Coordinates of C-alpha atoms in Angstrom, one line a residue:
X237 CA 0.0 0.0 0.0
X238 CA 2.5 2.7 0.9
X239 CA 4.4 1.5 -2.5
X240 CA 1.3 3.0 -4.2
X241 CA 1.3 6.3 -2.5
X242 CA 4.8 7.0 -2.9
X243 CA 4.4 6.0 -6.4
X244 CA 1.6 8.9 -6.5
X245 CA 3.2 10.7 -5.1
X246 CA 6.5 11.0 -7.3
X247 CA 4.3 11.2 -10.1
X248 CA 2.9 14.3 -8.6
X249 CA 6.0 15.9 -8.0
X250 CA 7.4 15.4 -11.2
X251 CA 4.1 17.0 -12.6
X252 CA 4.8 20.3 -10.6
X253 CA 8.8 20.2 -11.7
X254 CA 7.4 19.8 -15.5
X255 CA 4.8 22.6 -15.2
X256 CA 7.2 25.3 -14.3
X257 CA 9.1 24.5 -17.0
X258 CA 7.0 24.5 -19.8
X259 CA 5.2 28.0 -18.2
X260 CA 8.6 29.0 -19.0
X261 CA 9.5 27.5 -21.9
X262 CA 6.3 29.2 -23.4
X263 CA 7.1 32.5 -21.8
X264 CA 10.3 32.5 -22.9
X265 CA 9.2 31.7 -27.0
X266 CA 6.7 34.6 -26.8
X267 CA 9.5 37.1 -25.2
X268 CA 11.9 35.8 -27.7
X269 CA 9.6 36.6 -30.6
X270 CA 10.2 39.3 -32.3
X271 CA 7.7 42.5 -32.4
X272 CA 6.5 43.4 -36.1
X273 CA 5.9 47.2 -36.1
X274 CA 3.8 48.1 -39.4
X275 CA 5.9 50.1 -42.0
X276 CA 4.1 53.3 -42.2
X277 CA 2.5 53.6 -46.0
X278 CA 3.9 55.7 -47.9
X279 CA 1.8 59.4 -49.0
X280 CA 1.4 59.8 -52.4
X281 CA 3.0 62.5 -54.1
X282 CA 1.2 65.4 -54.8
X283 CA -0.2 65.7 -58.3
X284 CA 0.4 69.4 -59.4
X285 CA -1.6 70.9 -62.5
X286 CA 0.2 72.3 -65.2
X287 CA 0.0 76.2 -65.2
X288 CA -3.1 77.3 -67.5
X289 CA -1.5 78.9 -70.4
X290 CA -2.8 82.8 -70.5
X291 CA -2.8 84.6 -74.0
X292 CA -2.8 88.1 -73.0
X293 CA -5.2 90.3 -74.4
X294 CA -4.4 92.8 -76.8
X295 CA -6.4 96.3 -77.0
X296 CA -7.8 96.6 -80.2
X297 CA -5.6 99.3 -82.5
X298 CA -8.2 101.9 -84.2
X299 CA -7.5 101.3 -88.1
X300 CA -5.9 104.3 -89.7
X301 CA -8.2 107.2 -90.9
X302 CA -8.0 106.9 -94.6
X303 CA -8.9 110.7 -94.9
X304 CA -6.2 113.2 -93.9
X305 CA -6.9 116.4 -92.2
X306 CA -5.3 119.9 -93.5
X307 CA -5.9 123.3 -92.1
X308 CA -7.7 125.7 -94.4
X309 CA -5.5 127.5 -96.7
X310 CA -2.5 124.8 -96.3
X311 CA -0.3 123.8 -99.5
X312 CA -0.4 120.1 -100.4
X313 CA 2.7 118.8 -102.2
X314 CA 0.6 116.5 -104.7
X315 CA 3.6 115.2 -106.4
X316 CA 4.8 116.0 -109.7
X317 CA 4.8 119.3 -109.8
X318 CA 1.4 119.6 -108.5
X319 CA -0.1 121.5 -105.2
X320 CA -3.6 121.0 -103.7
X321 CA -5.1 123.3 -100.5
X322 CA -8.6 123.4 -99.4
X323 CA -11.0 126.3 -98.7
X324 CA -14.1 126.9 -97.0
X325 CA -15.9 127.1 -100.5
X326 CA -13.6 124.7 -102.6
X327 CA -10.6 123.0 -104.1
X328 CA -7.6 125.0 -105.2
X329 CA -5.0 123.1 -107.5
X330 CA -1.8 124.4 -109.4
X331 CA 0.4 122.7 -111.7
X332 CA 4.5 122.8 -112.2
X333 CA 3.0 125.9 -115.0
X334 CA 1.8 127.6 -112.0
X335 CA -1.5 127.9 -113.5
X336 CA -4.3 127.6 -110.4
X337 CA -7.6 126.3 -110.6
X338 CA -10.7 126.4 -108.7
X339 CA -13.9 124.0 -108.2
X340 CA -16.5 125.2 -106.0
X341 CA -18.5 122.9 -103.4
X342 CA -20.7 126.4 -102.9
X343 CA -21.5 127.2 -106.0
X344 CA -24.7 124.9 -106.3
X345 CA -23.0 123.1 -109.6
X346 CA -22.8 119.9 -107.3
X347 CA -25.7 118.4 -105.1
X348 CA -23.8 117.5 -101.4
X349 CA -27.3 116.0 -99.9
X350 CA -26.4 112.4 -101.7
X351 CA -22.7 111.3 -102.2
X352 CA -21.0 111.7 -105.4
X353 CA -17.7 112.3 -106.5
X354 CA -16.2 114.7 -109.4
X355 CA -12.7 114.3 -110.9
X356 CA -10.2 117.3 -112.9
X357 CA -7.2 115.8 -115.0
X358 CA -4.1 116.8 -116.6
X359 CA -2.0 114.4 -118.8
X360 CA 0.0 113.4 -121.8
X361 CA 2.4 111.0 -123.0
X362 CA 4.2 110.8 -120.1
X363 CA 1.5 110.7 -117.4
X364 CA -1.5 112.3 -116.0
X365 CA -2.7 114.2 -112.8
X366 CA -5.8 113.5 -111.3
X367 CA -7.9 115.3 -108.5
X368 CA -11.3 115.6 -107.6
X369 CA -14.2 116.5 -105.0
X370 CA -16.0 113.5 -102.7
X371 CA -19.1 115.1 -101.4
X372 CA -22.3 113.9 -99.7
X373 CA -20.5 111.9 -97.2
X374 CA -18.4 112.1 -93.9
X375 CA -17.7 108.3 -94.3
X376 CA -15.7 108.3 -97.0
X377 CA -13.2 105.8 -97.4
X378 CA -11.6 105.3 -100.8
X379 CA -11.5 106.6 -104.4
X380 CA -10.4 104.4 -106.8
X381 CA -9.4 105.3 -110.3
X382 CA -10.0 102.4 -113.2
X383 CA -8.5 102.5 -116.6
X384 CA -9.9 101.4 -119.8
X385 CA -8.0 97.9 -119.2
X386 CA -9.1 97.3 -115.7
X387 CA -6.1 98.9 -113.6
X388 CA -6.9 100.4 -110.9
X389 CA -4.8 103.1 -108.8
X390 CA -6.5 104.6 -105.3
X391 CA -6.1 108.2 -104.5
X392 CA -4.7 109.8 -101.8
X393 CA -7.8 111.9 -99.4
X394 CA -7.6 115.1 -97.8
X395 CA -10.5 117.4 -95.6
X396 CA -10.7 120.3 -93.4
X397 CA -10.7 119.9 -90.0
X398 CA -14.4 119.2 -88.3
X399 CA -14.6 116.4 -91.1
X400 CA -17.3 118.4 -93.4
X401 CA -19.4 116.3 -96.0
X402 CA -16.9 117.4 -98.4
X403 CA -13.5 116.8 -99.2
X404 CA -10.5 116.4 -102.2
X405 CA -8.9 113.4 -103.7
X406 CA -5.7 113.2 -105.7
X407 CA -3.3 110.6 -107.3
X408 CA -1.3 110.2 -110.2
X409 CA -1.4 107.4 -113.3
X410 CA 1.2 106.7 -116.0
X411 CA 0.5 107.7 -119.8
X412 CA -3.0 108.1 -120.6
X413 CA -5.1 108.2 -123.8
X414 CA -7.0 111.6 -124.5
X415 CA -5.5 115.4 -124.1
X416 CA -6.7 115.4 -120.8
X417 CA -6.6 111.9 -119.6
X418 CA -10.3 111.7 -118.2
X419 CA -10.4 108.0 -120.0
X420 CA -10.8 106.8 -116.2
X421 CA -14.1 105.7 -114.0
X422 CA -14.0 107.0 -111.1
X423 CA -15.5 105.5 -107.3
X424 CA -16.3 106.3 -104.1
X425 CA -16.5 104.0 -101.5
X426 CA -16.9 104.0 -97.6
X427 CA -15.2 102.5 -95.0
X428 CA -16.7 99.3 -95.3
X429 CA -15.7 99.0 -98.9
X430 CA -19.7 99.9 -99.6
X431 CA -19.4 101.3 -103.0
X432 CA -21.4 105.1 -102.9
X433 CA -20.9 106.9 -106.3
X434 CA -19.2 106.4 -109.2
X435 CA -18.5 108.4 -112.2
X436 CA -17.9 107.0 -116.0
X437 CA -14.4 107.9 -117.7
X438 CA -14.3 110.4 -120.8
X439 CA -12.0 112.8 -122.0
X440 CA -13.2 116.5 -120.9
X441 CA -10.6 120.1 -121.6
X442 CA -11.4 121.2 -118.3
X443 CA -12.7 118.7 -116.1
X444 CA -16.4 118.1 -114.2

């Protein structure tokens, strides 16, 4: 009988011995285990936008007055010999001769309620000078000379100050056909190209 309990009893004590141990062992696998921090993630970069590309604006440049303004009285060099100046009641023109001329806008020979134009030459083999009136319009933007062949030469402008409904025109061509070189049709057209008056070519002595 006592062979029994000291059997138990060994039995027993070796159980207590073991238990220690493997509380340790297992203590001593989770200390020795190594603690796995979690890598922080990584921010994504930030995207930028590529810089809107700004046209700057341009202000708007006023086109060029095709009519130039001369005081009253004022000498023109026309070219070729020839000088224009503008009165109050008309065109004055003079040639290399020295000769002057007149053409009235208040004379009631033209009618400045409507546009229209009127045109004076001088010519011969060697070229021809042309001038005129444009009347019956303060929006006059071109006066275009055409030849019996279709070329076309555009005149030079010129008005008093105030912009009255009046004003000369004046340009030159090569040789022309006719004593006085009034073979031409003549135009008048605004500033939007709009045509406003024209006036057939013919030869004339001293102009209409």
């Amino acid at each position: 009988m006592k062979k029994y309990v000291l059997a138990a009893a060994g039995v027993v004590a070796a159980a207590v011995i073991a238990a220690p141990a493997a509380v340790g062992a297992s203590t001593g696998t989770s200390a020795a285990a190594p603690s796995v921090a979690a890598a922080p993630a990584k921010s994504a970069a930030p995207v930028q936008a590529a810089p809107a590309k700004v046209t700057p604006v341009r202000a708007a440049v006023p086109a060029a007055d095709p009519v130039r303004t001369v005081r009253e009285g004022r000498r023109v060099d026309a070219g070729g010999g020839f000088t224009v100046w503008l009165t109050r009641d008309g065109k004055h023109w003079a040639g290399p001769d020295g000769y002057e001329n007149f053409r009235s806008v208040v004379d009631g020979n033209i009618d400045r309620s409507a546009p229209g134009v009127s045109h004076q030459s001088e010519g011969n083999e060697s070229g021809a000078f042309h001038s005129g009136l444009f009347y019956g319009t303060r929006k006059a933007g071109r006066v275009e000379l055409t030849d019996s062949e279709g070329h076309k030469t555009v005149a030079n402008l010129i008005a008093l100050p105030g912009r009255p409904d009046w004003g000369v025109w004046y340009t030159h061509t090569g040789p022309v056909e006719g004593k006085q070189g009034g073979g031409f049709d003549v135009a008048l057209y605004d500033r939007a190209g709009k045509l406003l008056a024209e006036l057939p070519g013919f030869d004339f002595p001293a102009g209409r």
